[in-house]
Amino acid sequence: MAFLAMPEAFSGLFAPLTRNGAAPIYTQASLLFLTLNHLALVAAGTLAATIAAVGLAIATTRPAGLSFLPLARAVANIGQTFPPVAVLALTVPIFGFGPVPTLVALFLYGLLPIFETTLTGLTELAPEAREAATACGMTETQRLMKVELPLALPLILSGIRLSVVIALATATIGSTVAASTLGEVIISGLLTGNTAFVLQGGLVVAALAILLNEGFMLLEAIAARRAGRPSAKG
């Protein structure tokens, strides 16, 4: 946070990584602004992927939707079959330059981990839990919302965590199609041979990945305790 708020104060740290008198700190855009834009894209893409993936998993674990599981799994795998650059190349002619092609890539890449963990969480519930809910007079919708999803929440959160970490790295290439992300700093460094810029963008993305990963693991542990499951850390 100190670096993002006052990057100039760290000039001396990055100066040895420059050459020919190049600027040690990226100043073409605010690093804090780029970081917030980066996080906003990741949040939007992951939210859309979560809604779609959880919805698909719920639909295919209901009796009427079991036969659609192979199709749903194929849909969730679509994003993993194309490299992010290929997704951008295919979507730019449709949506133009800007954040939308990056959002499409983040959405597609986030589907699979969330879908698979949600599917596992819903299918591995103890039959006794469903039977107890039915014995209490719950409808299928009430059982899903009050029993199944809360018990599956730790696994769902683990899928979202994986999706977020993947999205943080994937979003950097969005700058190649004019999306405002930390990839702008990295690409500028690569084009000018300025290692300081590359390191600045990479370190911020890495720090965000570590912090968000730890944050989600904490949420998983809390959800696991409430669901009576062992947490990922214990």
Short mmCIF file of C-alpha atoms in Angstrom, two decimals:
data_model
loop_
_atom_site.label_atom_id
_atom_site.label_comp_id
_atom_site.label_asym_id
_atom_site.label_seq_id
_atom_site.Cartn_x
_atom_site.Cartn_y
_atom_site.Cartn_z
CA MET A 1 0.00 0.00 0.00
CA ALA A 2 2.88 2.38 0.76
CA PHE A 3 4.38 1.72 -2.67
CA LEU A 4 1.05 2.30 -4.45
CA ALA A 5 0.35 5.49 -2.51
CA MET A 6 3.86 6.97 -2.81
CA PRO A 7 5.79 5.10 -5.54
CA GLU A 8 8.30 7.94 -5.94
CA ALA A 9 9.59 7.23 -2.43
CA PHE A 10 10.91 3.90 -3.75
CA SER A 11 12.87 5.39 -6.65
CA GLY A 12 16.20 4.55 -5.07
CA LEU A 13 15.22 0.90 -4.74
CA PHE A 14 14.41 0.51 -8.44
CA ALA A 15 17.02 2.87 -9.89
CA PRO A 16 19.73 0.15 -10.20
CA LEU A 17 17.40 -1.80 -12.49
CA THR A 18 17.25 0.96 -15.11
CA ARG A 19 19.73 1.96 -17.77
CA ASN A 20 20.55 5.02 -19.86
CA GLY A 21 18.92 7.35 -17.32
CA ALA A 22 15.44 5.83 -17.68
CA ALA A 23 12.82 6.66 -15.07
CA PRO A 24 12.87 4.17 -12.18
CA ILE A 25 9.14 4.54 -11.43
CA TYR A 26 6.28 4.14 -13.91
CA THR A 27 4.52 7.52 -14.13
CA GLN A 28 2.48 7.36 -17.34
CA ALA A 29 -0.50 6.41 -15.19
CA SER A 30 -1.11 6.18 -11.46
CA LEU A 31 -0.07 2.76 -10.15
CA LEU A 32 -2.89 2.93 -7.60
CA PHE A 33 -5.40 3.68 -10.37
CA LEU A 34 -4.11 0.78 -12.49
CA THR A 35 -4.27 -1.55 -9.47
CA LEU A 36 -7.88 -0.60 -8.72
CA ASN A 37 -8.84 -1.09 -12.37
CA HIS A 38 -7.06 -4.44 -12.38
CA LEU A 39 -8.95 -5.57 -9.27
CA ALA A 40 -12.26 -4.31 -10.67
CA LEU A 41 -11.82 -6.37 -13.84
CA VAL A 42 -10.90 -9.45 -11.81
CA ALA A 43 -13.87 -8.96 -9.50
CA ALA A 44 -16.33 -8.51 -12.38
CA GLY A 45 -15.02 -11.49 -14.32
CA THR A 46 -14.95 -13.75 -11.27
CA LEU A 47 -18.44 -12.69 -10.16
CA ALA A 48 -19.87 -13.51 -13.58
CA ALA A 49 -18.03 -16.84 -13.63
CA THR A 50 -19.25 -17.68 -10.13
CA ILE A 51 -22.89 -17.01 -10.99
CA ALA A 52 -22.69 -19.09 -14.17
CA ALA A 53 -20.61 -21.95 -12.71
CA VAL A 54 -22.62 -22.32 -9.50
CA GLY A 55 -25.85 -22.16 -11.50
CA LEU A 56 -24.62 -24.91 -13.84
CA ALA A 57 -23.51 -27.07 -10.92
CA ILE A 58 -26.85 -26.69 -9.14
CA ALA A 59 -28.80 -27.47 -12.32
CA THR A 60 -26.80 -30.61 -13.06
CA THR A 61 -27.13 -31.98 -9.53
CA ARG A 62 -30.93 -31.83 -9.60
CA PRO A 63 -32.71 -35.01 -10.78
CA ALA A 64 -34.00 -33.30 -13.93
CA GLY A 65 -30.56 -32.05 -14.89
CA LEU A 66 -28.34 -35.07 -14.33
CA SER A 67 -28.31 -35.97 -18.02
CA PHE A 68 -26.91 -32.50 -18.87
CA LEU A 69 -23.77 -32.94 -16.76
CA PRO A 70 -21.49 -33.81 -19.72
CA LEU A 71 -22.73 -30.75 -21.62
CA ALA A 72 -22.28 -28.50 -18.58
CA ARG A 73 -18.75 -29.83 -18.03
CA ALA A 74 -17.95 -29.18 -21.70
CA VAL A 75 -19.20 -25.59 -21.37
CA ALA A 76 -17.09 -25.07 -18.24
CA ASN A 77 -14.05 -26.43 -20.07
CA ILE A 78 -14.39 -24.02 -23.00
CA GLY A 79 -12.21 -21.38 -21.42
CA GLN A 80 -9.39 -23.83 -20.80
CA THR A 81 -9.25 -24.90 -24.44
CA PHE A 82 -8.18 -21.46 -25.75
CA PRO A 83 -5.10 -19.49 -24.66
CA PRO A 84 -6.05 -16.07 -23.22
CA VAL A 85 -4.40 -14.34 -26.19
CA ALA A 86 -6.61 -16.33 -28.57
CA VAL A 87 -9.72 -15.33 -26.62
CA LEU A 88 -8.71 -11.67 -26.89
CA ALA A 89 -8.01 -12.04 -30.61
CA LEU A 90 -11.45 -13.57 -31.18
CA THR A 91 -13.37 -11.05 -29.07
CA VAL A 92 -11.71 -7.78 -30.13
CA PRO A 93 -13.37 -7.83 -33.61
CA ILE A 94 -16.74 -8.27 -31.85
CA PHE A 95 -16.44 -5.93 -28.85
CA GLY A 96 -13.61 -3.65 -29.91
CA PHE A 97 -10.62 -2.59 -27.84
CA GLY A 98 -11.09 -1.96 -24.13
CA PRO A 99 -12.00 -3.95 -21.02
CA VAL A 100 -14.76 -6.15 -22.49
CA PRO A 101 -12.49 -8.69 -24.28
CA THR A 102 -10.51 -9.06 -21.05
CA LEU A 103 -13.71 -9.62 -19.08
CA VAL A 104 -14.72 -12.36 -21.52
CA ALA A 105 -11.34 -14.06 -21.07
CA LEU A 106 -11.54 -13.83 -17.27
CA PHE A 107 -15.08 -15.18 -17.30
CA LEU A 108 -14.18 -18.18 -19.45
CA TYR A 109 -11.03 -19.00 -17.48
CA GLY A 110 -12.87 -18.76 -14.17
CA LEU A 111 -15.67 -21.20 -15.00
CA LEU A 112 -13.92 -24.55 -14.63
CA PRO A 113 -12.46 -24.36 -11.09
CA ILE A 114 -15.68 -22.93 -9.64
CA PHE A 115 -17.90 -25.40 -11.47
CA GLU A 116 -15.86 -28.46 -10.47
CA THR A 117 -15.53 -27.51 -6.78
CA THR A 118 -19.22 -26.62 -6.54
CA LEU A 119 -20.14 -29.89 -8.21
CA THR A 120 -17.94 -31.80 -5.75
CA GLY A 121 -19.38 -29.92 -2.79
CA LEU A 122 -22.97 -30.65 -3.79
CA THR A 123 -22.48 -34.29 -4.78
CA GLU A 124 -20.39 -35.32 -1.77
CA LEU A 125 -22.86 -34.18 0.89
CA ALA A 126 -23.80 -36.84 3.39
CA PRO A 127 -27.16 -38.40 2.49
CA GLU A 128 -28.17 -37.98 6.13
CA ALA A 129 -28.12 -34.20 5.73
CA ARG A 130 -30.56 -34.30 2.83
CA GLU A 131 -32.76 -36.84 4.59
CA ALA A 132 -32.87 -34.74 7.75
CA ALA A 133 -33.83 -31.64 5.75
CA THR A 134 -36.59 -33.53 3.96
CA ALA A 135 -37.82 -34.95 7.27
CA CYS A 136 -38.08 -31.40 8.60
CA GLY A 137 -40.53 -30.60 5.81
CA MET A 138 -38.18 -28.48 3.67
CA THR A 139 -38.95 -28.04 0.02
CA GLU A 140 -36.22 -28.78 -2.52
CA THR A 141 -35.42 -25.07 -2.81
CA GLN A 142 -35.26 -24.63 0.96
CA ARG A 143 -33.01 -27.68 1.27
CA LEU A 144 -30.69 -26.27 -1.39
CA MET A 145 -30.46 -22.81 0.16
CA LYS A 146 -30.39 -23.77 3.85
CA VAL A 147 -28.53 -27.09 3.81
CA GLU A 148 -26.74 -28.01 0.60
CA LEU A 149 -25.14 -24.69 -0.37
CA PRO A 150 -24.01 -23.80 3.19
CA LEU A 151 -22.38 -27.23 3.57
CA ALA A 152 -20.76 -26.96 0.14
CA LEU A 153 -19.61 -23.36 0.70
CA PRO A 154 -16.02 -24.18 1.76
CA LEU A 155 -15.41 -26.02 -1.52
CA ILE A 156 -17.18 -23.32 -3.53
CA LEU A 157 -14.92 -20.70 -1.96
CA SER A 158 -11.85 -22.78 -2.83
CA GLY A 159 -12.92 -22.73 -6.48
CA ILE A 160 -13.48 -18.98 -6.38
CA ARG A 161 -10.03 -18.57 -4.80
CA LEU A 162 -8.40 -20.49 -7.65
CA SER A 163 -10.37 -18.48 -10.18
CA VAL A 164 -9.30 -15.16 -8.61
CA VAL A 165 -5.62 -16.12 -8.58
CA ILE A 166 -5.81 -17.20 -12.23
CA ALA A 167 -7.67 -14.01 -13.15
CA LEU A 168 -5.09 -11.76 -11.50
CA ALA A 169 -2.39 -13.12 -13.78
CA THR A 170 -4.59 -13.36 -16.87
CA ALA A 171 -5.82 -9.76 -16.55
CA THR A 172 -2.31 -8.44 -17.20
CA ILE A 173 -2.53 -9.37 -20.88
CA GLY A 174 -5.66 -7.23 -21.15
CA SER A 175 -3.42 -4.22 -21.62
CA THR A 176 -2.53 -5.55 -25.08
CA VAL A 177 -6.11 -4.69 -26.11
CA ALA A 178 -6.27 -1.34 -24.28
CA ALA A 179 -7.69 -2.54 -20.97
CA SER A 180 -6.36 -0.49 -18.07
CA THR A 181 -4.51 -3.03 -15.92
CA LEU A 182 -1.12 -3.54 -14.29
CA GLY A 183 -0.10 -5.28 -17.48
CA GLU A 184 0.38 -1.77 -18.88
CA VAL A 185 3.37 -1.32 -16.57
CA ILE A 186 4.86 -4.70 -17.48
CA ILE A 187 4.40 -4.21 -21.23
CA SER A 188 5.91 -0.73 -21.07
CA GLY A 189 8.93 -2.19 -19.30
CA LEU A 190 9.31 -4.92 -21.90
CA LEU A 191 9.06 -2.46 -24.81
CA THR A 192 11.59 -0.02 -23.34
CA GLY A 193 13.91 -2.57 -21.78
CA ASN A 194 13.17 -1.12 -18.34
CA THR A 195 13.40 -3.97 -15.84
CA ALA A 196 12.20 -1.68 -13.05
CA PHE A 197 8.78 -1.31 -14.69
CA VAL A 198 8.47 -5.05 -15.28
CA LEU A 199 9.33 -5.75 -11.65
CA GLN A 200 6.92 -3.12 -10.33
CA GLY A 201 3.95 -4.53 -12.24
CA GLY A 202 4.90 -8.12 -11.46
CA LEU A 203 5.44 -7.52 -7.76
CA VAL A 204 2.09 -5.76 -7.32
CA VAL A 205 0.24 -8.57 -9.10
CA ALA A 206 2.11 -11.19 -7.03
CA ALA A 207 1.36 -9.33 -3.78
CA LEU A 208 -2.33 -9.10 -4.68
CA ALA A 209 -2.42 -12.82 -5.48
CA ILE A 210 -0.84 -13.72 -2.13
CA LEU A 211 -3.12 -11.43 -0.12
CA LEU A 212 -6.31 -12.52 -1.86
CA ASN A 213 -5.33 -16.19 -1.65
CA GLU A 214 -4.79 -15.87 2.10
CA GLY A 215 -8.02 -13.92 2.50
CA PHE A 216 -10.05 -16.59 0.72
CA MET A 217 -8.35 -19.35 2.71
CA LEU A 218 -9.46 -17.57 5.88
CA LEU A 219 -13.02 -17.41 4.56
CA GLU A 220 -12.83 -21.11 3.67
CA ALA A 221 -11.71 -21.95 7.21
CA ILE A 222 -14.60 -19.95 8.70
CA ALA A 223 -17.11 -21.59 6.35
CA ALA A 224 -15.65 -25.03 7.10
CA ARG A 225 -16.03 -24.53 10.85
CA ARG A 226 -19.65 -23.46 10.42
CA ALA A 227 -20.29 -26.47 8.18
CA GLY A 228 -18.57 -28.84 10.60
CA ARG A 229 -15.87 -29.74 8.09
CA PRO A 230 -12.08 -29.78 8.50
CA SER A 231 -10.58 -26.60 7.05
CA ALA A 232 -7.98 -26.52 4.26
CA LYS A 233 -5.34 -25.44 6.79
CA GLY A 234 -6.18 -28.04 9.34
#
